[in-house]
Amino acid sequence: MELNDEQIHRYSRHIILPEVGGKGQKRLLSARVIMVGAGGLGCPVGYYLAAAGVGTLGVIDNDTIELSNLQRQIAHSTERVGMHKADSAKKTFEALNPDVNVIAIKERISKDNILDLIKDYDIVVDGSDNFPTRYLVNDACVLSGKPLVSGAILRFEGQVTTILPGEGHCYRCLFEEPPPPGLVPSCQEAGVLGALPGVIGGLQAMEVLKLILGKGEPLKNRLLIYDALKASFRKVKIPKNPKCPVCGDDPTIRELHDYEAEYCQMRF
Amino acid sequence: MEEIKPDKTINIKGLVCPYTFVKSKLAIEDMEVGEVLEIVLDYPEASRSIPKSMEDHGHKVLKVEKVNDTDWVIVIRKERD
């Protein structure tokens, strides 16, 4: 693949970087990334990955746009209320960069379809807002050996981590099981300040670009926590747990199962 | 001084920064370490910025010469991938 003149202009600020160059840009253009959710996190992640020229973006979301999403979900718009988020994201990202092929997947993920959905992609991005999905995505990535960049937000705080199965920790190394229903409030119950997903989604997009380029240190065995009110970041070590039920030495989880989404609608 | 024979020559006359460097960098990326790139340009600022950027990227600047009223020739040896 050779970069055409338009691409040389579009990606000139990448090409200038010693860590990227034309070779790195071609890697980005050939990369395939799938995102779970086109909501608060999925919007900025997809926006930046599309801008950077990540060639294929899968967007899984079965929801439609509501007015209450627009305070933070920047890929959508007022006139698109009622439209599927996956279709809206495709429209926005492809308008930003026609080099990018966005595949809108209007499905609810479950143990039955997730492995099939992610199998043709290099990297998975989790921007879901509930624990059943988060654990399902974690287990699917560990079982299929896919790198996973996971983000979460609530109120004024967010976190990011990069899971490289076989190399580092996974979500279950930190918390073996999802919290019981009702213990942790969802965004719908607790709220989230508008720009927070922009910060966390931006960090997730950066982790994805680093993985594709093979540059820098991924957030492996680390959880990066952002406190918006204090304007502070801290990095917490998460060692790989040899007793982890999915990625440990003697795993008990060898196939996927769905968690009841009883305490939270599957809403991104 | 012995004349260096370039392995590749690019003419980027008419281009301005940063595309002068972008084009030069893309050209040198496709070459082997040790090969020599000759760049012909007419954007005055690039006659200073390209050599500096190429050095920052670890390459060797062999020559920077104003060859007529408008044009410069820069010769770079690729030192690393």
XYZ file of C-alpha atoms in Angstrom:
349
model
C 0.000 0.000 0.000
C 1.313 3.445 -0.915
C 0.001 6.633 0.653
C -1.654 8.913 -1.908
C -1.150 12.691 -1.942
C -4.310 13.350 0.031
C -3.221 10.851 2.684
C 0.259 12.382 2.845
C -1.413 15.708 3.631
C -4.020 14.310 5.984
C -1.522 12.330 8.054
C 1.454 14.700 7.745
C 1.606 15.342 11.497
C 1.832 11.601 12.049
C 4.398 11.037 9.325
C 6.674 13.678 10.852
C 6.809 11.781 14.147
C 9.825 9.446 14.286
C 7.652 6.880 16.114
C 5.034 6.834 13.354
C 6.280 7.812 9.905
C 4.791 6.475 6.698
C 5.245 2.913 7.947
C 3.289 3.555 11.122
C 0.548 5.304 9.185
C 0.213 2.292 6.912
C -0.094 0.095 10.003
C -2.890 2.334 11.275
C -4.664 2.164 7.920
C -4.485 -1.625 7.910
C -5.581 -1.988 11.554
C -8.985 -3.332 12.579
C -10.466 -2.199 15.883
C -13.862 -3.111 17.298
C -15.613 -0.989 19.899
C -18.255 -2.190 22.314
C -20.579 0.784 22.640
C -21.021 4.025 20.707
C -21.901 6.046 23.774
C -19.949 8.386 26.036
C -16.657 6.533 25.605
C -17.221 5.020 22.154
C -17.842 8.446 20.606
C -14.451 10.010 21.426
C -12.569 6.728 20.969
C -14.049 6.213 17.513
C -13.695 9.875 16.596
C -9.964 9.902 17.329
C -9.294 6.486 15.819
C -11.102 7.553 12.654
C -9.182 10.823 12.542
C -5.917 8.937 12.983
C -6.758 6.739 10.023
C -7.435 3.404 11.715
C -8.729 1.677 8.609
C -11.531 -0.518 9.919
C -13.716 0.296 12.900
C -16.410 -2.060 14.103
C -19.030 -0.336 16.262
C -21.355 -2.531 18.292
C -24.392 -0.811 19.748
C -28.018 -1.800 19.706
C -29.339 1.418 21.232
C -30.895 4.451 19.642
C -29.933 8.046 20.414
C -31.815 9.835 23.168
C -31.724 13.530 23.934
C -30.159 12.765 27.326
C -27.154 11.151 25.583
C -26.103 14.333 23.824
C -24.625 16.026 26.876
C -21.595 13.741 26.421
C -21.955 11.550 23.313
C -20.294 13.817 20.793
C -20.528 11.711 17.648
C -24.311 12.038 17.621
C -26.513 15.090 17.138
C -29.880 16.562 18.003
C -31.378 15.822 14.604
C -30.349 12.183 14.958
C -32.378 11.466 18.097
C -34.046 8.111 17.517
C -31.378 6.930 15.038
C -29.286 3.871 15.899
C -26.076 4.940 17.604
C -24.053 2.552 15.459
C -25.406 4.139 12.258
C -24.877 7.657 13.594
C -21.294 6.815 14.594
C -20.613 5.388 11.130
C -21.932 8.555 9.512
C -19.860 10.852 11.742
C -16.604 8.904 11.588
C -16.717 8.326 7.825
C -17.524 11.989 7.240
C -14.434 12.923 9.236
C -12.238 10.498 7.335
C -13.302 8.661 4.183
C -10.258 6.376 4.524
C -12.054 4.645 7.365
C -14.540 1.846 6.874
C -16.965 1.783 9.792
C -18.988 -1.377 10.279
C -22.160 -0.651 12.228
C -23.227 -3.678 14.240
C -26.698 -3.196 15.660
C -26.689 -6.170 17.941
C -26.751 -6.784 21.642
C -23.637 -8.683 22.573
C -23.971 -11.956 24.383
C -21.979 -15.094 25.040
C -23.391 -16.466 21.804
C -22.188 -13.776 19.406
C -19.238 -11.944 20.980
C -16.458 -14.329 19.935
C -17.725 -14.268 16.390
C -18.048 -10.456 16.404
C -14.487 -9.819 17.598
C -12.669 -12.590 15.735
C -11.703 -10.546 12.661
C -10.388 -7.578 14.657
C -6.941 -6.859 16.104
C -7.985 -4.888 19.188
C -11.176 -4.597 21.247
C -12.249 -1.392 23.001
C -14.729 -1.602 25.839
C -16.810 1.503 26.359
C -19.782 -0.226 27.933
C -21.425 1.100 31.063
C -22.317 -2.046 32.950
C -20.616 -4.947 34.641
C -22.251 -7.864 32.822
C -20.926 -6.519 29.506
C -17.554 -5.605 30.984
C -16.973 -9.133 32.312
C -18.276 -10.740 29.144
C -15.925 -8.641 27.003
C -13.003 -9.374 29.348
C -13.609 -13.128 29.265
C -14.095 -13.148 25.488
C -10.818 -11.253 24.965
C -8.881 -13.516 27.357
C -10.304 -16.690 25.762
C -9.553 -15.463 22.248
C -6.255 -13.733 23.085
C -7.352 -10.270 21.887
C -5.876 -7.084 23.357
C -8.563 -5.111 25.179
C -8.535 -1.425 26.059
C -11.106 -0.964 28.762
C -12.524 2.314 30.055
C -15.113 3.212 32.649
C -16.656 6.452 33.891
C -18.948 7.575 36.675
C -19.752 11.017 38.054
C -16.333 12.741 38.102
C -14.057 9.726 37.992
C -12.846 7.446 35.254
C -10.396 4.623 34.732
C -8.500 3.027 31.876
C -6.567 -0.208 31.607
C -5.057 -2.264 28.793
C -5.455 -6.008 28.970
C -2.978 -8.084 26.982
C -4.039 -11.696 27.482
C -1.126 -13.956 28.327
C 1.139 -10.998 29.113
C -0.585 -9.068 31.851
C -3.569 -8.810 34.137
C -7.210 -9.074 33.161
C -10.305 -7.528 34.681
C -10.938 -10.598 36.819
C -7.417 -10.430 38.310
C -8.664 -7.295 40.046
C -12.239 -8.297 40.847
C -13.010 -11.967 40.316
C -16.759 -11.466 40.031
C -18.982 -8.526 39.127
C -20.386 -6.637 42.111
C -23.833 -7.675 43.267
C -26.742 -5.906 41.569
C -27.474 -2.509 43.054
C -24.126 -2.017 44.793
C -22.562 0.158 42.139
C -24.810 2.787 40.605
C -24.941 3.227 36.836
C -24.460 6.502 34.954
C -28.197 6.733 34.657
C -28.537 6.718 38.431
C -25.434 8.603 39.436
C -24.756 10.986 36.555
C -21.587 11.872 34.715
C -20.082 15.249 33.908
C -20.042 15.887 30.165
C -16.345 16.116 29.358
C -15.303 13.121 31.479
C -15.847 10.524 28.728
C -13.755 12.774 26.471
C -10.787 12.467 28.839
C -11.132 8.720 29.351
C -12.059 7.986 25.736
C -9.079 10.037 24.590
C -6.804 7.931 26.801
C -8.339 4.740 25.411
C -7.819 5.921 21.840
C -4.189 6.707 22.686
C -3.685 3.206 24.124
C -5.119 1.701 20.934
C -2.828 3.786 18.703
C 0.209 2.787 20.807
C -0.719 -0.890 20.512
C -1.115 -0.640 16.733
C 2.179 1.228 16.366
C 3.983 -0.956 18.904
C 5.304 2.161 20.664
C 5.481 3.179 24.298
C 4.289 1.280 27.335
C 0.716 0.045 27.389
C -1.303 0.262 30.622
C -0.539 -3.414 31.207
C -0.791 -4.483 34.868
C -1.872 -0.931 35.592
C -5.128 0.885 36.155
C -5.024 4.608 35.434
C -7.543 6.511 37.528
C -8.605 10.077 36.791
C -10.295 12.272 39.378
C -11.778 15.228 37.531
C -12.609 17.280 40.615
C -9.052 17.076 41.911
C -7.627 17.197 38.392
C -5.402 14.273 39.331
C -4.283 11.046 37.752
C -2.940 8.059 39.623
C -1.694 4.730 38.387
C -2.441 1.639 40.452
C -0.546 -1.626 39.972
C -2.664 -4.668 39.195
C -0.487 -7.766 39.229
C -1.573 -10.708 37.129
C -3.350 -13.062 39.538
C -2.172 -16.679 39.171
C -5.476 -17.736 40.725
C -7.567 -15.634 38.314
C -10.598 -17.698 37.270
C -10.177 -16.833 33.604
C -6.500 -16.002 32.942
C -4.831 -17.805 35.909
C -2.772 -20.982 35.929
C -5.776 -23.238 36.457
C -8.763 -21.339 35.071
C -12.267 -22.379 36.026
C -13.900 -20.249 33.321
C -13.278 -22.005 30.011
C -16.342 -20.829 28.166
C -18.476 -17.706 28.189
C -21.607 -17.167 30.163
C -23.896 -14.170 30.398
C -24.495 -12.305 33.589
C -27.994 -11.250 34.287
C -28.341 -7.606 33.432
C -30.938 -7.271 36.108
C -29.456 -4.246 37.820
C -28.705 -2.290 34.724
C -30.195 -2.011 31.302
C -27.655 -2.899 28.613
C -27.275 0.681 27.658
C -24.076 2.302 26.423
C 35.677 16.583 -1.988
C 34.582 13.437 -3.751
C 31.160 13.702 -5.354
C 28.584 11.432 -3.676
C 26.332 9.501 -5.985
C 22.768 9.419 -4.667
C 20.745 6.208 -4.713
C 17.557 8.206 -5.084
C 16.683 11.803 -6.003
C 13.420 13.586 -5.230
C 12.319 16.959 -6.527
C 10.106 18.733 -4.018
C 10.182 22.172 -5.639
C 6.939 24.008 -5.036
C 6.293 22.304 -1.718
C 6.316 24.194 1.579
C 6.811 23.043 5.180
C 5.909 20.613 6.593
C 5.362 18.731 3.312
C 8.966 19.278 2.278
C 10.049 17.154 5.242
C 7.093 14.767 5.002
C 7.995 13.891 1.394
C 11.700 13.618 2.254
C 10.963 11.381 5.190
C 8.694 9.089 3.188
C 11.434 8.810 0.548
C 14.127 7.889 3.054
C 11.856 5.377 4.813
C 11.726 3.313 1.624
C 15.525 3.204 1.329
C 18.096 0.897 2.897
C 20.438 1.991 5.685
C 23.602 3.389 4.110
C 21.871 4.591 0.945
C 21.993 8.242 -0.046
C 19.027 10.506 -0.805
C 19.314 13.713 -2.819
C 16.584 16.320 -2.317
C 16.055 19.241 -4.705
C 13.946 22.042 -3.213
C 13.171 25.733 -3.532
C 11.536 26.600 -0.189
C 14.191 28.590 1.698
C 13.095 27.614 5.208
C 13.258 23.916 4.314
C 16.931 24.252 3.429
C 17.465 24.734 7.166
C 14.658 22.638 8.636
C 15.145 19.446 6.580
C 18.796 18.957 7.587
C 17.919 19.615 11.221
C 14.958 17.226 11.217
C 16.945 14.537 9.397
C 19.655 14.800 12.044
C 17.015 14.580 14.774
C 15.824 11.371 13.142
C 19.370 10.016 13.288
C 20.446 10.442 9.657
C 23.641 12.021 8.351
C 23.529 15.281 6.417
C 26.252 15.061 3.762
C 25.579 18.268 1.858
C 23.422 21.404 1.836
C 24.122 23.579 -1.185
C 22.391 26.478 -2.880
C 22.804 25.562 -6.527
C 21.191 28.576 -8.216
C 19.011 31.606 -7.432
C 16.073 29.510 -6.280
C 17.133 25.952 -5.596
C 18.942 23.983 -2.932
C 20.286 20.460 -3.018
C 20.421 18.478 0.229
C 22.131 15.105 0.413
C 21.334 12.736 3.286
C 22.671 9.312 4.147
C 20.195 6.986 5.827
C 21.724 5.850 9.109
C 18.867 3.936 10.720
C 15.475 2.395 10.051
